[in-house]
Amino acid sequence: MQPIVIIGSGLAGYTVARELRKLNADFPITLICADNGDFYSKPMLSNALHSGKTPAQLVTTAAAAMAQQLNLTLMAHTLADKIDTQGKRVYTNQGSFAYASLVLAVGAQTIPVALEGDAAADVLTVNHLDDYAAFYQHLGVARHIVLIGGGLIGCEFANDLVTGGHRVTVVHPHHFPLQNLLPETVGNALAAALQAVGVTWKFRATVTAVAKDPLGYRVTLSNGEQLIADVVLSAIGLRPQKQLAQRSDIVVRRGVVVDDYLRTSASDIYAIGDCAEYGERTLPYVLPIMNAARALVKTLTGEPTPVRFPYMPVAIKTPALPLLVQLPASDATGQWQVEDQHGLKMLFVDRQGQMLGFVLAGERTKERAQCLAKLPPLVQ
């Protein structure tokens, strides 16, 4: 019997393996990963200082223990180069592997930032535990950190770094943070809350160059301003990892295209997690992975089951102002309304008064269940 092969050892890959074991204790599983296969919570990377965790302490289960618990064959430090979709075989730097079904759970990669200057290559990014370990090594002597990008990860890192005693300047091209997730009122409240705990904002600006300087790095902004930093961290976002699928002639757009059953364009190959494109959208969060994995394993074990996503609010881990966001559908019509005098609760309401989305901040995040109960049933 050929195994189910999973490529990727992040939350998506290991969740698929764990859910498979709930349904079948003996079916052979091979997990291929480029790293060492240790299991850790990737969302913890952006608030590890606040929780007092070193990189090593972020590992919750070592690779060998994961392989034993899930009764799988783990191929660590193994790079998948191409998939023979007709012969049903994966080719890697450690040899080739046949599969009955293949699950792509390869995640996302950081978006590179185009910079000038002789220190552009020194700009750090954090997408995996190894990245964080390298970043962590710089923090002992880093007084001032320039952070490129005020999106979700950028804001979480900014809050975490000032909590850890660092001076942080965030350079962001828009006039308030998290503009793709938050209405302006809440975005401004988040900016003010982070500023109150020590974050300095440089809005309507980008970083154009990073050069070596006797005091560290000289960071040049698009408005001509220059900053001196000990560390420069880029957090401008992630995009789906789709190169393996492309090399294997599997259809990709923004991510690896899947249908309601997570099937790709190639027979017996599925995609899940940050690398997948579900109905022209990507869902780079934890809850979609958990829901998708439960449906996928039923399909893999002979019970074709479409993925049905419930409402999945996004939690933003900024202790200065914790946030919970449920955006309305992209085609929804209506407007944001402030529901309290402090702007800690906003509802997206259509013309008939039906609530289609919400943003809860601070203490109002406790109203998650009540708000979800007022949303209309999802049509899938």
mmCIF file of C-alpha atoms in Angstrom:
data_model
loop_
_atom_site.group_PDB
_atom_site.id
_atom_site.type_symbol
_atom_site.label_atom_id
_atom_site.label_comp_id
_atom_site.label_asym_id
_atom_site.label_seq_id
_atom_site.Cartn_x
_atom_site.Cartn_y
_atom_site.Cartn_z
ATOM 1 C CA MET A 1 0.000 0.000 0.000
ATOM 2 C CA GLN A 2 1.421 3.400 -1.005
ATOM 3 C CA PRO A 3 1.352 6.084 1.693
ATOM 4 C CA ILE A 4 -0.393 9.382 1.912
ATOM 5 C CA VAL A 5 2.460 11.844 1.500
ATOM 6 C CA ILE A 6 2.252 15.252 3.188
ATOM 7 C CA ILE A 7 4.718 17.965 2.197
ATOM 8 C CA GLY A 8 5.143 20.484 4.999
ATOM 9 C CA SER A 9 5.552 20.252 8.770
ATOM 10 C CA GLY A 10 3.669 23.372 9.817
ATOM 11 C CA LEU A 11 0.263 23.477 11.448
ATOM 12 C CA ALA A 12 -1.469 22.409 8.212
ATOM 13 C CA GLY A 13 0.723 19.381 7.573
ATOM 14 C CA TYR A 14 0.718 18.069 11.111
ATOM 15 C CA THR A 15 -3.012 18.751 11.555
ATOM 16 C CA VAL A 16 -3.793 16.643 8.489
ATOM 17 C CA ALA A 17 -1.648 13.829 9.900
ATOM 18 C CA ARG A 18 -3.285 14.109 13.325
ATOM 19 C CA GLU A 19 -6.807 14.086 11.881
ATOM 20 C CA LEU A 20 -5.919 11.108 9.685
ATOM 21 C CA ARG A 21 -4.828 9.157 12.715
ATOM 22 C CA LYS A 22 -8.193 9.799 14.370
ATOM 23 C CA LEU A 23 -9.847 7.992 11.459
ATOM 24 C CA ASN A 24 -7.236 5.350 10.677
ATOM 25 C CA ALA A 25 -4.463 4.226 12.996
ATOM 26 C CA ASP A 26 -2.549 2.160 10.460
ATOM 27 C CA PHE A 27 -2.652 3.844 7.048
ATOM 28 C CA PRO A 28 0.958 4.673 6.065
ATOM 29 C CA ILE A 29 1.828 8.376 6.193
ATOM 30 C CA THR A 30 5.061 9.989 5.042
ATOM 31 C CA LEU A 31 5.711 13.614 5.995
ATOM 32 C CA ILE A 32 8.369 15.471 3.995
ATOM 33 C CA CYS A 33 9.703 18.781 5.289
ATOM 34 C CA ALA A 34 12.553 21.168 4.569
ATOM 35 C CA ASP A 35 13.216 21.885 8.275
ATOM 36 C CA ASN A 36 13.888 19.478 11.139
ATOM 37 C CA GLY A 37 10.198 18.726 11.709
ATOM 38 C CA ASP A 38 9.842 20.102 15.248
ATOM 39 C CA PHE A 39 6.305 21.250 16.003
ATOM 40 C CA TYR A 40 5.720 24.784 17.241
ATOM 41 C CA SER A 41 3.016 27.425 17.044
ATOM 42 C CA LYS A 42 3.927 29.815 14.249
ATOM 43 C CA PRO A 43 1.617 32.589 15.568
ATOM 44 C CA MET A 44 3.762 32.611 18.720
ATOM 45 C CA LEU A 45 6.721 33.978 16.770
ATOM 46 C CA SER A 46 5.321 37.498 16.869
ATOM 47 C CA ASN A 47 4.654 37.562 20.631
ATOM 48 C CA ALA A 48 7.361 35.298 22.043
ATOM 49 C CA LEU A 49 9.015 38.069 24.063
ATOM 50 C CA HIS A 50 5.749 38.937 25.790
ATOM 51 C CA SER A 51 5.311 35.283 26.738
ATOM 52 C CA GLY A 52 8.950 35.008 27.882
ATOM 53 C CA LYS A 53 9.834 32.283 25.378
ATOM 54 C CA THR A 54 13.232 31.668 23.814
ATOM 55 C CA PRO A 55 13.285 30.116 20.313
ATOM 56 C CA ALA A 56 13.989 26.683 21.798
ATOM 57 C CA GLN A 57 11.098 27.032 24.246
ATOM 58 C CA LEU A 58 8.663 27.675 21.395
ATOM 59 C CA VAL A 59 9.003 24.041 20.317
ATOM 60 C CA THR A 60 6.121 22.180 21.913
ATOM 61 C CA THR A 61 6.921 18.713 20.524
ATOM 62 C CA ALA A 62 10.214 17.545 19.031
ATOM 63 C CA ALA A 63 10.217 15.947 15.586
ATOM 64 C CA ALA A 64 10.980 12.427 16.813
ATOM 65 C CA ALA A 65 8.107 12.582 19.278
ATOM 66 C CA MET A 66 5.735 13.852 16.575
ATOM 67 C CA ALA A 67 6.723 10.981 14.291
ATOM 68 C CA GLN A 68 6.145 8.471 17.095
ATOM 69 C CA GLN A 69 2.850 9.953 18.279
ATOM 70 C CA LEU A 70 1.421 10.063 14.761
ATOM 71 C CA ASN A 71 2.996 6.797 13.597
ATOM 72 C CA LEU A 72 4.447 8.371 10.463
ATOM 73 C CA THR A 73 7.674 8.342 8.507
ATOM 74 C CA LEU A 74 9.330 11.741 8.842
ATOM 75 C CA MET A 75 11.726 12.889 6.111
ATOM 76 C CA ALA A 76 13.320 15.994 7.640
ATOM 77 C CA HIS A 77 15.665 18.385 5.815
ATOM 78 C CA THR A 78 14.194 17.073 2.572
ATOM 79 C CA LEU A 79 13.530 19.449 -0.306
ATOM 80 C CA ALA A 80 10.804 18.465 -2.777
ATOM 81 C CA ASP A 81 11.878 19.425 -6.285
ATOM 82 C CA LYS A 82 9.103 18.128 -8.539
ATOM 83 C CA ILE A 83 6.044 15.902 -8.585
ATOM 84 C CA ASP A 84 5.394 13.345 -11.303
ATOM 85 C CA THR A 85 1.622 13.715 -11.291
ATOM 86 C CA GLN A 86 1.117 10.833 -13.743
ATOM 87 C CA GLY A 87 3.497 8.386 -12.068
ATOM 88 C CA LYS A 88 2.420 9.575 -8.596
ATOM 89 C CA ARG A 89 5.930 10.131 -7.263
ATOM 90 C CA VAL A 90 7.663 13.039 -5.473
ATOM 91 C CA TYR A 91 11.287 13.753 -6.352
ATOM 92 C CA THR A 92 13.461 15.245 -3.589
ATOM 93 C CA ASN A 93 17.102 15.746 -2.635
ATOM 94 C CA GLN A 94 16.755 12.560 -0.549
ATOM 95 C CA GLY A 95 15.349 10.384 -3.314
ATOM 96 C CA SER A 96 11.865 9.830 -4.690
ATOM 97 C CA PHE A 97 8.698 8.741 -2.914
ATOM 98 C CA ALA A 98 5.575 7.107 -4.314
ATOM 99 C CA TYR A 99 2.193 8.179 -2.993
ATOM 100 C CA ALA A 100 -1.438 7.110 -3.042
ATOM 101 C CA SER A 101 -2.499 10.694 -2.306
ATOM 102 C CA LEU A 102 -0.381 13.804 -1.875
ATOM 103 C CA VAL A 103 -1.124 16.828 0.322
ATOM 104 C CA LEU A 104 0.655 20.119 -0.325
ATOM 105 C CA ALA A 105 0.947 21.954 2.994
ATOM 106 C CA VAL A 106 3.999 24.027 2.136
ATOM 107 C CA GLY A 107 2.773 27.310 3.618
ATOM 108 C CA ALA A 108 3.721 30.811 2.565
ATOM 109 C CA GLN A 109 6.911 32.769 1.985
ATOM 110 C CA THR A 110 7.822 36.311 2.934
ATOM 111 C CA ILE A 111 7.379 38.980 0.285
ATOM 112 C CA PRO A 112 10.806 40.404 -0.563
ATOM 113 C CA VAL A 113 11.267 44.152 -0.232
ATOM 114 C CA ALA A 114 13.267 45.908 -2.967
ATOM 115 C CA LEU A 115 15.888 48.065 -1.287
ATOM 116 C CA GLU A 116 19.021 49.935 -2.230
ATOM 117 C CA GLY A 117 22.116 50.241 -0.076
ATOM 118 C CA ASP A 118 25.079 48.081 0.892
ATOM 119 C CA ALA A 119 23.197 46.555 3.829
ATOM 120 C CA ALA A 120 19.983 45.628 2.035
ATOM 121 C CA ALA A 121 20.866 41.937 2.443
ATOM 122 C CA ASP A 122 21.062 42.406 6.226
ATOM 123 C CA VAL A 123 17.335 43.141 6.513
ATOM 124 C CA LEU A 124 15.730 40.285 8.440
ATOM 125 C CA THR A 125 12.409 38.522 7.964
ATOM 126 C CA VAL A 126 10.663 36.046 10.270
ATOM 127 C CA ASN A 127 8.541 33.306 8.756
ATOM 128 C CA HIS A 128 9.818 30.169 10.483
ATOM 129 C CA LEU A 129 11.380 29.212 13.794
ATOM 130 C CA ASP A 130 14.889 29.263 12.292
ATOM 131 C CA ASP A 131 14.256 32.834 11.108
ATOM 132 C CA TYR A 132 13.127 33.814 14.578
ATOM 133 C CA ALA A 133 16.181 32.204 16.159
ATOM 134 C CA ALA A 134 18.435 34.310 13.905
ATOM 135 C CA PHE A 135 16.429 37.448 14.745
ATOM 136 C CA TYR A 136 16.501 36.614 18.459
ATOM 137 C CA GLN A 137 20.305 36.534 18.435
ATOM 138 C CA HIS A 138 20.342 40.223 17.450
ATOM 139 C CA LEU A 139 17.959 41.348 20.177
ATOM 140 C CA GLY A 140 20.461 41.260 23.018
ATOM 141 C CA VAL A 141 22.321 44.291 21.659
ATOM 142 C CA ALA A 142 19.506 45.880 19.645
ATOM 143 C CA ARG A 143 18.318 49.148 21.156
ATOM 144 C CA HIS A 144 16.442 50.543 18.138
ATOM 145 C CA ILE A 145 14.588 48.340 15.657
ATOM 146 C CA VAL A 146 13.118 49.691 12.434
ATOM 147 C CA LEU A 147 10.184 47.578 11.376
ATOM 148 C CA ILE A 148 9.017 47.731 7.762
ATOM 149 C CA GLY A 149 5.250 47.267 7.513
ATOM 150 C CA GLY A 150 2.298 47.974 9.797
ATOM 151 C CA GLY A 151 0.118 45.008 8.907
ATOM 152 C CA LEU A 152 -0.967 42.248 11.268
ATOM 153 C CA ILE A 153 2.458 40.690 11.806
ATOM 154 C CA GLY A 154 4.158 44.082 11.889
ATOM 155 C CA CYS A 155 1.834 45.371 14.613
ATOM 156 C CA GLU A 156 2.187 42.198 16.670
ATOM 157 C CA PHE A 157 5.980 42.343 16.434
ATOM 158 C CA ALA A 158 6.013 46.062 17.277
ATOM 159 C CA ASN A 159 3.993 45.459 20.443
ATOM 160 C CA ASP A 160 6.114 42.467 21.411
ATOM 161 C CA LEU A 161 9.424 44.254 20.860
ATOM 162 C CA VAL A 162 8.545 47.319 22.927
ATOM 163 C CA THR A 163 7.358 44.956 25.665
ATOM 164 C CA GLY A 164 10.821 43.395 25.495
ATOM 165 C CA GLY A 165 12.429 46.779 26.141
ATOM 166 C CA HIS A 166 13.345 47.784 22.598
ATOM 167 C CA ARG A 167 12.729 51.088 20.864
ATOM 168 C CA VAL A 168 10.664 50.437 17.756
ATOM 169 C CA THR A 169 9.903 52.586 14.716
ATOM 170 C CA VAL A 170 7.343 51.248 12.237
ATOM 171 C CA VAL A 171 7.447 52.524 8.656
ATOM 172 C CA HIS A 172 4.104 52.059 6.920
ATOM 173 C CA PRO A 173 2.909 53.369 3.524
ATOM 174 C CA HIS A 174 -0.675 54.060 4.614
ATOM 175 C CA HIS A 175 -2.025 56.589 7.102
ATOM 176 C CA PHE A 176 -3.115 53.991 9.650
ATOM 177 C CA PRO A 177 -2.097 50.382 10.368
ATOM 178 C CA LEU A 178 -3.875 47.226 9.262
ATOM 179 C CA GLN A 179 -5.833 49.086 6.603
ATOM 180 C CA ASN A 180 -6.837 45.815 4.904
ATOM 181 C CA LEU A 181 -8.497 44.499 8.068
ATOM 182 C CA LEU A 182 -9.649 47.490 10.089
ATOM 183 C CA PRO A 183 -11.906 50.474 9.497
ATOM 184 C CA GLU A 184 -9.989 53.724 9.941
ATOM 185 C CA THR A 185 -11.458 54.512 13.367
ATOM 186 C CA VAL A 186 -10.126 51.296 14.881
ATOM 187 C CA GLY A 187 -6.882 51.524 12.924
ATOM 188 C CA ASN A 188 -6.232 54.926 14.435
ATOM 189 C CA ALA A 189 -7.073 53.579 17.895
ATOM 190 C CA LEU A 190 -4.555 50.769 17.439
ATOM 191 C CA ALA A 191 -1.886 53.225 16.283
ATOM 192 C CA ALA A 192 -2.511 55.395 19.345
ATOM 193 C CA ALA A 193 -2.436 52.413 21.705
ATOM 194 C CA LEU A 194 0.874 51.187 20.305
ATOM 195 C CA GLN A 195 2.304 54.691 20.391
ATOM 196 C CA ALA A 196 1.316 54.938 24.049
ATOM 197 C CA VAL A 197 3.466 51.903 24.894
ATOM 198 C CA GLY A 198 6.460 53.214 22.954
ATOM 199 C CA VAL A 199 6.045 52.542 19.228
ATOM 200 C CA THR A 200 7.004 55.386 16.873
ATOM 201 C CA TRP A 201 5.077 55.550 13.596
ATOM 202 C CA LYS A 202 6.295 56.814 10.222
ATOM 203 C CA PHE A 203 3.110 56.799 8.131
ATOM 204 C CA ARG A 204 2.818 57.488 4.404
ATOM 205 C CA ALA A 205 6.413 56.399 3.899
ATOM 206 C CA THR A 206 8.406 53.378 2.740
ATOM 207 C CA VAL A 207 11.982 52.273 3.283
ATOM 208 C CA THR A 208 14.045 52.810 0.131
ATOM 209 C CA ALA A 209 17.590 51.993 1.280
ATOM 210 C CA VAL A 210 19.522 50.398 4.124
ATOM 211 C CA ALA A 211 23.220 51.193 4.386
ATOM 212 C CA LYS A 212 25.945 50.323 6.855
ATOM 213 C CA ASP A 213 26.719 53.012 9.404
ATOM 214 C CA PRO A 214 29.239 53.253 12.271
ATOM 215 C CA LEU A 215 26.267 53.274 14.645
ATOM 216 C CA GLY A 216 24.491 50.344 12.982
ATOM 217 C CA TYR A 217 22.338 50.833 9.897
ATOM 218 C CA ARG A 218 21.254 54.028 8.177
ATOM 219 C CA VAL A 219 17.685 53.585 6.966
ATOM 220 C CA THR A 220 16.461 55.995 4.295
ATOM 221 C CA LEU A 221 12.733 56.623 3.866
ATOM 222 C CA SER A 222 10.848 57.666 0.760
ATOM 223 C CA ASN A 223 10.245 61.120 2.271
ATOM 224 C CA GLY A 224 13.987 61.686 2.633
ATOM 225 C CA GLU A 225 14.111 61.087 6.390
ATOM 226 C CA GLN A 226 16.930 58.908 7.719
ATOM 227 C CA LEU A 227 16.895 56.691 10.807
ATOM 228 C CA ILE A 228 19.722 54.903 12.605
ATOM 229 C CA ALA A 229 18.841 51.355 13.644
ATOM 230 C CA ASP A 230 20.542 48.351 15.192
ATOM 231 C CA VAL A 231 18.222 45.904 13.404
ATOM 232 C CA VAL A 232 15.886 46.250 10.418
ATOM 233 C CA LEU A 233 12.995 43.762 10.257
ATOM 234 C CA SER A 234 10.730 43.470 7.228
ATOM 235 C CA ALA A 235 7.130 42.401 7.865
ATOM 236 C CA ILE A 236 5.397 43.480 4.671
ATOM 237 C CA GLY A 237 3.465 40.267 4.293
ATOM 238 C CA LEU A 238 3.405 36.716 2.989
ATOM 239 C CA ARG A 239 2.420 35.079 -0.264
ATOM 240 C CA PRO A 240 1.555 31.426 -0.938
ATOM 241 C CA GLN A 241 4.395 29.033 -1.651
ATOM 242 C CA LYS A 242 3.489 27.731 -5.086
ATOM 243 C CA GLN A 243 6.784 27.030 -6.867
ATOM 244 C CA LEU A 244 6.629 23.246 -6.390
ATOM 245 C CA ALA A 245 3.131 23.161 -7.852
ATOM 246 C CA GLN A 246 4.225 25.337 -10.779
ATOM 247 C CA ARG A 247 7.189 23.098 -11.564
ATOM 248 C CA SER A 248 4.799 20.142 -11.534
ATOM 249 C CA ASP A 249 2.286 21.741 -13.944
ATOM 250 C CA ILE A 250 -0.386 22.084 -11.277
ATOM 251 C CA VAL A 251 -2.671 25.089 -11.792
ATOM 252 C CA VAL A 252 -1.786 28.089 -9.656
ATOM 253 C CA ARG A 253 -2.970 31.671 -9.500
ATOM 254 C CA ARG A 254 -2.338 33.622 -6.340
ATOM 255 C CA GLY A 255 -1.912 30.256 -4.624
ATOM 256 C CA VAL A 256 -2.360 26.587 -5.506
ATOM 257 C CA VAL A 257 -5.899 26.445 -6.862
ATOM 258 C CA VAL A 258 -8.218 23.983 -5.104
ATOM 259 C CA ASP A 259 -11.905 23.140 -5.362
ATOM 260 C CA ASP A 260 -14.394 22.617 -2.517
ATOM 261 C CA TYR A 261 -12.758 19.269 -1.755
ATOM 262 C CA LEU A 262 -9.253 20.801 -1.705
ATOM 263 C CA ARG A 263 -8.405 18.969 -4.910
ATOM 264 C CA THR A 264 -5.840 20.571 -7.183
ATOM 265 C CA SER A 265 -5.824 20.241 -10.968
ATOM 266 C CA ALA A 266 -3.770 17.037 -10.621
ATOM 267 C CA SER A 267 -5.405 13.746 -9.717
ATOM 268 C CA ASP A 268 -4.960 12.687 -6.063
ATOM 269 C CA ILE A 269 -3.093 15.875 -5.133
ATOM 270 C CA TYR A 270 -4.599 18.272 -2.587
ATOM 271 C CA ALA A 271 -3.509 21.579 -1.062
ATOM 272 C CA ILE A 272 -4.280 23.103 2.321
ATOM 273 C CA GLY A 273 -3.257 26.040 4.459
ATOM 274 C CA ASP A 274 -1.355 29.148 3.476
ATOM 275 C CA CYS A 275 -0.320 27.768 0.078
ATOM 276 C CA ALA A 276 -3.880 27.106 -1.107
ATOM 277 C CA GLU A 277 -6.255 29.377 -2.981
ATOM 278 C CA TYR A 278 -9.855 28.706 -1.995
ATOM 279 C CA GLY A 279 -12.324 30.207 -4.454
ATOM 280 C CA GLU A 280 -10.041 33.130 -5.437
ATOM 281 C CA ARG A 281 -9.051 33.872 -1.838
ATOM 282 C CA THR A 282 -6.282 32.798 0.492
ATOM 283 C CA LEU A 283 -6.914 32.185 4.188
ATOM 284 C CA PRO A 284 -3.613 32.539 6.078
ATOM 285 C CA TYR A 285 -4.997 31.896 9.543
ATOM 286 C CA VAL A 286 -5.315 29.040 12.027
ATOM 287 C CA LEU A 287 -9.080 28.406 12.032
ATOM 288 C CA PRO A 288 -9.358 27.788 8.259
ATOM 289 C CA ILE A 289 -6.619 25.166 8.533
ATOM 290 C CA MET A 290 -8.412 23.300 11.295
ATOM 291 C CA ASN A 291 -11.728 23.287 9.420
ATOM 292 C CA ALA A 292 -10.145 22.334 6.106
ATOM 293 C CA ALA A 293 -8.124 19.478 7.618
ATOM 294 C CA ARG A 294 -11.171 17.797 9.129
ATOM 295 C CA ALA A 295 -12.925 17.755 5.767
ATOM 296 C CA LEU A 296 -9.826 16.754 3.812
ATOM 297 C CA VAL A 297 -9.059 13.633 5.816
ATOM 298 C CA LYS A 298 -12.571 12.326 5.198
ATOM 299 C CA THR A 299 -11.994 12.775 1.479
ATOM 300 C CA LEU A 300 -8.597 11.083 1.719
ATOM 301 C CA THR A 301 -10.128 8.079 3.484
ATOM 302 C CA GLY A 302 -12.926 7.506 0.989
ATOM 303 C CA GLU A 303 -15.700 9.845 2.095
ATOM 304 C CA PRO A 304 -15.582 12.876 -0.253
ATOM 305 C CA THR A 305 -16.402 15.878 1.942
ATOM 306 C CA PRO A 306 -16.473 19.509 0.800
ATOM 307 C CA VAL A 307 -14.933 22.168 3.029
ATOM 308 C CA ARG A 308 -17.505 24.439 4.635
ATOM 309 C CA PHE A 309 -15.916 27.361 6.419
ATOM 310 C CA PRO A 310 -17.857 28.926 9.299
ATOM 311 C CA TYR A 311 -17.380 32.518 10.381
ATOM 312 C CA MET A 312 -13.757 32.733 11.513
ATOM 313 C CA PRO A 313 -12.887 36.002 13.290
ATOM 314 C CA VAL A 314 -9.231 37.013 13.142
ATOM 315 C CA ALA A 315 -7.567 37.679 16.502
ATOM 316 C CA ILE A 316 -4.803 40.301 16.479
ATOM 317 C CA LYS A 317 -2.394 39.730 19.356
ATOM 318 C CA THR A 318 -1.536 43.294 20.323
ATOM 319 C CA PRO A 319 -1.814 43.525 24.135
ATOM 320 C CA ALA A 320 -1.823 47.326 23.912
ATOM 321 C CA LEU A 321 -5.214 46.935 22.203
ATOM 322 C CA PRO A 322 -6.339 43.346 21.537
ATOM 323 C CA LEU A 323 -8.559 43.071 18.451
ATOM 324 C CA LEU A 324 -11.020 40.601 16.989
ATOM 325 C CA VAL A 325 -12.130 41.128 13.391
ATOM 326 C CA GLN A 326 -14.849 39.501 11.315
ATOM 327 C CA LEU A 327 -14.831 41.206 7.940
ATOM 328 C CA PRO A 328 -17.973 41.254 5.797
ATOM 329 C CA ALA A 329 -17.907 39.414 2.477
ATOM 330 C CA SER A 330 -15.909 41.225 -0.195
ATOM 331 C CA ASP A 331 -19.081 41.963 -2.183
ATOM 332 C CA ALA A 332 -21.146 43.118 0.813
ATOM 333 C CA THR A 333 -22.697 46.583 0.705
ATOM 334 C CA GLY A 334 -23.163 48.654 3.816
ATOM 335 C CA GLN A 335 -21.157 50.794 6.188
ATOM 336 C CA TRP A 336 -19.198 50.649 9.436
ATOM 337 C CA GLN A 337 -20.945 52.047 12.489
ATOM 338 C CA VAL A 338 -19.347 52.922 15.830
ATOM 339 C CA GLU A 339 -21.227 51.163 18.635
ATOM 340 C CA ASP A 340 -19.614 52.761 21.685
ATOM 341 C CA GLN A 341 -18.180 56.155 22.564
ATOM 342 C CA HIS A 342 -14.610 54.825 22.739
ATOM 343 C CA GLY A 343 -14.680 53.227 19.280
ATOM 344 C CA LEU A 344 -13.950 49.773 20.736
ATOM 345 C CA LYS A 345 -16.849 48.143 18.907
ATOM 346 C CA MET A 346 -17.785 48.681 15.271
ATOM 347 C CA LEU A 347 -20.394 46.845 13.239
ATOM 348 C CA PHE A 348 -20.693 46.574 9.469
ATOM 349 C CA VAL A 349 -24.405 46.947 8.732
ATOM 350 C CA ASP A 350 -26.338 46.783 5.463
ATOM 351 C CA ARG A 351 -29.319 48.988 4.496
ATOM 352 C CA GLN A 352 -31.772 46.651 6.203
ATOM 353 C CA GLY A 353 -29.866 46.878 9.480
ATOM 354 C CA GLN A 354 -28.412 43.369 9.229
ATOM 355 C CA MET A 355 -24.969 43.048 10.782
ATOM 356 C CA LEU A 356 -22.514 41.488 8.300
ATOM 357 C CA GLY A 357 -19.222 41.995 10.160
ATOM 358 C CA PHE A 358 -17.693 43.396 13.298
ATOM 359 C CA VAL A 359 -14.539 44.664 14.965
ATOM 360 C CA LEU A 360 -14.124 44.289 18.715
ATOM 361 C CA ALA A 361 -11.278 45.918 20.647
ATOM 362 C CA GLY A 362 -10.009 45.755 24.204
ATOM 363 C CA GLU A 363 -12.631 44.544 26.677
ATOM 364 C CA ARG A 364 -15.232 44.299 23.919
ATOM 365 C CA THR A 365 -13.452 41.221 22.482
ATOM 366 C CA LYS A 366 -15.397 39.288 25.143
ATOM 367 C CA GLU A 367 -18.515 39.868 23.017
ATOM 368 C CA ARG A 368 -17.310 37.501 20.294
ATOM 369 C CA ALA A 369 -20.035 34.892 20.803
ATOM 370 C CA GLN A 370 -22.846 37.437 20.936
ATOM 371 C CA CYS A 371 -21.700 39.094 17.714
ATOM 372 C CA LEU A 372 -21.267 35.802 15.870
ATOM 373 C CA ALA A 373 -24.806 34.811 16.871
ATOM 374 C CA LYS A 374 -26.193 37.927 15.151
ATOM 375 C CA LEU A 375 -24.546 37.268 11.772
ATOM 376 C CA PRO A 376 -26.735 35.800 9.020
ATOM 377 C CA PRO A 377 -26.335 32.110 8.103
ATOM 378 C CA LEU A 378 -23.502 31.504 5.653
ATOM 379 C CA VAL A 379 -24.426 30.454 2.126
ATOM 380 C CA GLN A 380 -21.784 28.013 0.820
#
